[in-house]
Coordinates of C-alpha atoms in Angstrom, one line a residue:
M1 CA 70.3 59.2 88.0
S2 CA 70.5 58.5 91.8
F3 CA 72.7 60.5 94.2
K4 CA 75.1 57.6 94.5
Q5 CA 75.5 57.5 90.7
D6 CA 75.9 61.3 90.6
L7 CA 78.7 61.1 93.2
K8 CA 80.5 58.4 91.2
Q9 CA 80.3 60.5 88.1
V10 CA 81.7 63.6 90.0
L11 CA 84.8 61.6 90.8
K12 CA 85.8 61.5 87.1
P13 CA 88.7 63.8 86.0
Y14 CA 86.5 66.1 84.0
Y15 CA 84.3 67.1 86.9
I16 CA 87.1 67.3 89.5
F17 CA 89.2 69.5 87.2
N18 CA 86.3 71.8 86.4
I19 CA 85.2 72.1 90.0
L20 CA 88.7 73.1 91.0
L21 CA 88.8 75.7 88.2
S22 CA 85.4 77.0 89.1
L23 CA 86.3 77.5 92.8
S24 CA 89.9 78.6 92.3
Y25 CA 89.5 82.4 92.7
V26 CA 87.0 82.2 95.6
A27 CA 89.1 79.6 97.5
L28 CA 92.4 81.3 97.0
K29 CA 91.1 84.8 97.7
R30 CA 89.6 83.6 101.1
T31 CA 92.6 81.6 102.2
P32 CA 94.8 83.5 104.7
G33 CA 98.4 83.5 103.8
V34 CA 97.8 82.5 100.2
C35 CA 95.6 85.5 99.4
N36 CA 98.2 87.9 101.0
Y37 CA 100.9 86.5 98.7
L38 CA 98.8 86.2 95.4
F39 CA 96.8 89.4 95.7
V40 CA 99.4 91.5 97.7
T41 CA 96.8 92.5 100.2
S42 CA 96.5 92.5 104.0
G43 CA 92.9 91.4 104.0
C44 CA 91.2 88.4 102.4
E45 CA 87.9 90.1 101.7
F46 CA 86.1 90.5 98.4
E47 CA 86.1 93.9 96.9
G48 CA 82.9 95.6 95.5
R49 CA 83.6 94.6 91.9
E50 CA 84.4 91.0 92.8
T51 CA 81.1 90.7 94.8
E52 CA 79.1 92.1 91.9
I53 CA 80.7 89.6 89.5
L54 CA 80.0 86.6 91.8
F55 CA 76.5 87.8 92.5
F56 CA 75.8 88.1 88.8
L57 CA 77.3 84.7 88.2
I58 CA 74.9 83.1 90.7
I59 CA 71.9 84.7 88.9
V60 CA 73.1 83.6 85.4
I61 CA 73.7 80.0 86.5
A62 CA 70.2 79.9 88.2
I63 CA 68.5 81.1 85.0
R64 CA 70.5 79.0 82.5
T65 CA 70.1 75.7 84.5
R66 CA 66.4 76.4 84.9
K67 CA 66.0 76.9 81.1
A68 CA 68.1 73.7 80.5
G69 CA 65.8 71.7 82.6
S70 CA 68.5 70.5 84.9
V71 CA 67.2 68.1 87.5
S72 CA 70.3 66.5 89.2
M73 CA 73.6 67.5 90.7
I74 CA 75.5 66.4 87.5
N75 CA 73.1 68.4 85.3
Y76 CA 73.6 71.5 87.4
L77 CA 77.4 71.1 87.3
S78 CA 77.5 70.5 83.6
S79 CA 75.3 73.5 82.9
S80 CA 77.2 75.9 85.2
F81 CA 80.9 75.1 84.4
I82 CA 81.2 77.4 81.4
Y83 CA 79.8 80.4 83.3
T84 CA 81.9 79.8 86.5
K85 CA 85.1 79.4 84.4
V86 CA 84.4 82.6 82.4
A87 CA 83.7 84.5 85.6
N88 CA 86.9 83.2 87.2
L89 CA 88.8 84.2 84.1
I90 CA 87.5 87.8 84.4
L91 CA 88.3 87.9 88.1
W92 CA 91.9 86.6 87.6
F93 CA 92.5 89.1 84.8
S94 CA 91.1 91.9 87.0
A95 CA 93.4 90.9 89.9
D96 CA 96.6 90.3 87.9
L97 CA 97.3 90.1 84.2
F98 CA 99.9 87.3 84.6
M99 CA 97.5 85.2 86.7
G100 CA 94.8 85.8 84.2
I101 CA 97.0 84.5 81.4
V102 CA 98.0 81.4 83.4
Y103 CA 94.3 80.7 84.2
G104 CA 93.4 81.1 80.5
I105 CA 96.1 78.6 79.5
V106 CA 95.0 76.1 82.1
F107 CA 91.4 76.6 81.0
I108 CA 92.2 75.7 77.4
L109 CA 94.4 72.8 78.2
G110 CA 91.8 71.4 80.5
A111 CA 89.2 71.5 77.7
L112 CA 91.6 69.5 75.5
L113 CA 92.8 67.0 78.1
F114 CA 89.5 66.4 80.0
P115 CA 86.6 66.3 77.7
E116 CA 83.1 65.9 79.2
P117 CA 82.3 62.2 79.7
T118 CA 79.7 60.9 77.3
Y119 CA 77.2 58.1 77.9
A120 CA 78.7 54.8 77.1
G121 CA 76.1 52.4 78.4
P122 CA 73.8 50.1 76.4
D123 CA 71.4 51.4 73.8
N124 CA 69.3 50.5 70.8
V125 CA 69.8 53.7 68.9
T126 CA 70.4 54.3 65.2
Y127 CA 72.8 57.2 64.6
F128 CA 72.0 58.9 61.3
R129 CA 74.7 60.4 59.1
G130 CA 73.0 63.3 57.5
V131 CA 69.4 64.3 56.7
Q132 CA 69.4 62.0 53.6
G133 CA 70.0 58.9 55.7
L134 CA 67.2 59.9 58.1
D135 CA 64.7 60.6 55.3
E136 CA 65.5 57.4 53.5
E137 CA 64.9 55.4 56.6
L138 CA 61.6 57.1 57.4
Q139 CA 60.3 56.3 53.9
R140 CA 61.8 52.8 53.6
D141 CA 59.2 51.1 55.8
K142 CA 56.3 53.4 56.8
K143 CA 55.0 50.7 59.2
V144 CA 58.0 51.5 61.5
T145 CA 57.4 54.2 64.1
W146 CA 60.6 56.3 64.8
I147 CA 61.5 58.4 67.8
V148 CA 64.4 60.6 66.8
T149 CA 66.5 63.0 68.9
F150 CA 68.0 66.0 67.2
Y151 CA 71.0 67.1 69.3
A152 CA 74.4 68.7 69.4
V153 CA 77.4 67.1 71.2
W154 CA 78.5 70.4 72.8
N155 CA 75.1 71.2 74.4
P156 CA 74.8 70.3 78.1
A157 CA 71.1 69.6 77.9
C158 CA 71.7 67.1 75.1
V159 CA 74.5 65.5 77.1
N160 CA 72.2 65.2 80.1
F161 CA 69.4 63.6 78.0
A162 CA 71.6 61.0 76.3
P163 CA 71.5 58.4 79.1
V164 CA 67.7 58.9 79.4
F165 CA 67.1 58.4 75.7
S166 CA 69.4 55.4 75.6
K167 CA 67.6 53.8 78.5
L168 CA 64.3 54.2 76.9
S169 CA 65.6 52.7 73.7
T170 CA 66.6 49.5 75.6
I171 CA 63.1 49.3 77.1
Y172 CA 60.9 50.0 74.2
N173 CA 62.8 49.3 71.0
I174 CA 61.3 46.5 68.9
E175 CA 61.2 45.7 65.2
N176 CA 58.6 48.3 64.3
L177 CA 59.3 50.9 67.1
K178 CA 62.8 52.3 66.7
F179 CA 65.0 55.0 68.2
G180 CA 67.3 57.3 66.3
K181 CA 69.6 60.3 66.8
I182 CA 71.1 62.9 64.5
D183 CA 73.8 65.4 65.4
I184 CA 72.6 68.7 63.8
G185 CA 75.8 70.4 64.9
R186 CA 77.6 68.0 62.4
Y187 CA 74.7 67.8 60.0
P188 CA 73.0 71.3 60.0
D189 CA 70.9 70.5 57.0
A190 CA 68.9 68.1 59.2
G191 CA 68.2 71.0 61.6
Q192 CA 67.2 73.3 58.8
K193 CA 64.7 70.7 57.3
Y194 CA 63.1 69.8 60.6
H195 CA 63.2 73.3 62.0
V196 CA 65.5 72.7 64.9
N197 CA 67.8 75.7 65.7
D198 CA 71.4 74.6 66.5
S199 CA 72.7 78.0 67.7
S200 CA 74.5 78.3 71.0
M201 CA 71.4 80.2 72.4
S202 CA 68.9 77.7 71.0
K203 CA 66.1 76.5 73.3
Q204 CA 65.3 73.6 70.9
L205 CA 68.2 71.4 72.0
P206 CA 67.5 68.6 72.3
S207 CA 64.4 68.1 70.2
V208 CA 62.6 64.8 70.1
I209 CA 60.2 64.0 67.2
L210 CA 57.9 61.1 66.8
F211 CA 57.4 59.9 63.2
Q212 CA 54.6 57.6 62.1
D213 CA 53.9 56.6 58.4
G214 CA 57.1 58.6 57.6
K215 CA 55.6 61.9 58.9
E216 CA 56.0 64.0 62.1
V217 CA 53.3 63.4 64.7
I218 CA 54.6 65.1 67.8
R219 CA 57.7 66.9 69.0
R220 CA 59.1 68.3 72.2
P221 CA 59.8 71.1 72.8
M222 CA 56.9 72.5 70.8
A223 CA 55.7 76.0 70.1
D224 CA 52.4 77.5 71.2
T225 CA 50.0 79.3 68.9
K226 CA 52.1 82.5 69.0
G227 CA 55.2 80.6 68.0
K228 CA 56.8 80.7 71.4
L229 CA 58.6 77.5 72.6
I230 CA 57.0 75.8 75.6
K231 CA 59.6 74.6 78.1
F232 CA 59.9 70.8 78.4
S233 CA 61.8 68.8 81.0
F234 CA 63.4 65.8 79.3
T235 CA 63.1 63.3 82.2
E236 CA 62.4 59.7 81.6
E237 CA 58.9 60.0 83.0
N238 CA 58.0 63.1 80.9
V239 CA 59.2 61.6 77.7
T240 CA 57.5 58.2 78.4
N241 CA 54.2 60.0 79.1
V242 CA 54.1 62.7 76.5
F243 CA 55.1 60.3 73.6
G244 CA 52.9 57.5 75.0
L245 CA 55.8 55.0 74.8
K246 CA 54.1 52.3 76.8
G247 CA 51.0 52.4 74.5
L248 CA 53.1 52.6 71.4
Y249 CA 55.1 49.6 72.5
E250 CA 52.0 47.5 73.1
N251 CA 50.4 48.5 69.8
C252 CA 53.6 47.8 67.9
K253 CA 53.8 44.4 69.6
E254 CA 50.3 43.5 68.6
E255 CA 50.9 44.6 65.0
L256 CA 53.9 42.2 64.9
K257 CA 51.7 39.3 66.0
V258 CA 49.3 39.9 63.0
K259 CA 51.0 38.2 60.1
P260 CA 49.8 38.9 56.6
K261 CA 47.9 35.9 55.1
K262 CA 49.5 34.2 52.1
Q263 CA 47.6 34.5 48.9
H264 CA 47.0 31.2 47.1
S265 CA 46.8 31.1 43.4
A266 CA 43.5 29.8 41.8

């Protein structure tokens, strides 16, 4: 996503609202006049505890966005909102109980009124409803190669990857090379069968698995010999290269050209 596209995305209500919430405490505490009224203080400086919380927040955001593989402005914002809002909630409650309650109410109402925008562009993706539907499709025609994303709608990394996966599906999808998605937050049995952890601390979201002949061939992220997950950045270039999409596409096209010969009776 280009900077111009990022900027256009930031102007949506979800991002504007969350940016305001995320900056609320710092902005109001540092604004002369306003800070004197709200915080009943003569100075508009941060206290030691406030500085510690803000410094800790910066460290947490840096670590979490790095683990999530965030690569654009929108990715960083989406990954950091929950931490900045929780930090603001703590700061407001520490400063004044009433202001903390007001902030908490606004926090909850904002989540209900301004949900995070989801990708609504073109795609050639099949959305599976449960592990049974996925398994049946994998076995129905083993000549079809499937690339399936296991995701959760609440996970920022999955939200960030959605437009990338959709774009790839429009480029490479053909009759015998198909793209699919399954929400393991909604269908946890799929996560259990294909060993994708759907917890809030999971490092496996999203997971992309390539199936050929109805069997798993490659997945990302993958584990090393010690069982430790290897970090993977879900960019368009990385996914295309690691899964060999260009080669797969060409091979699948060639297979479609080879039509089975009709058998004639003697």
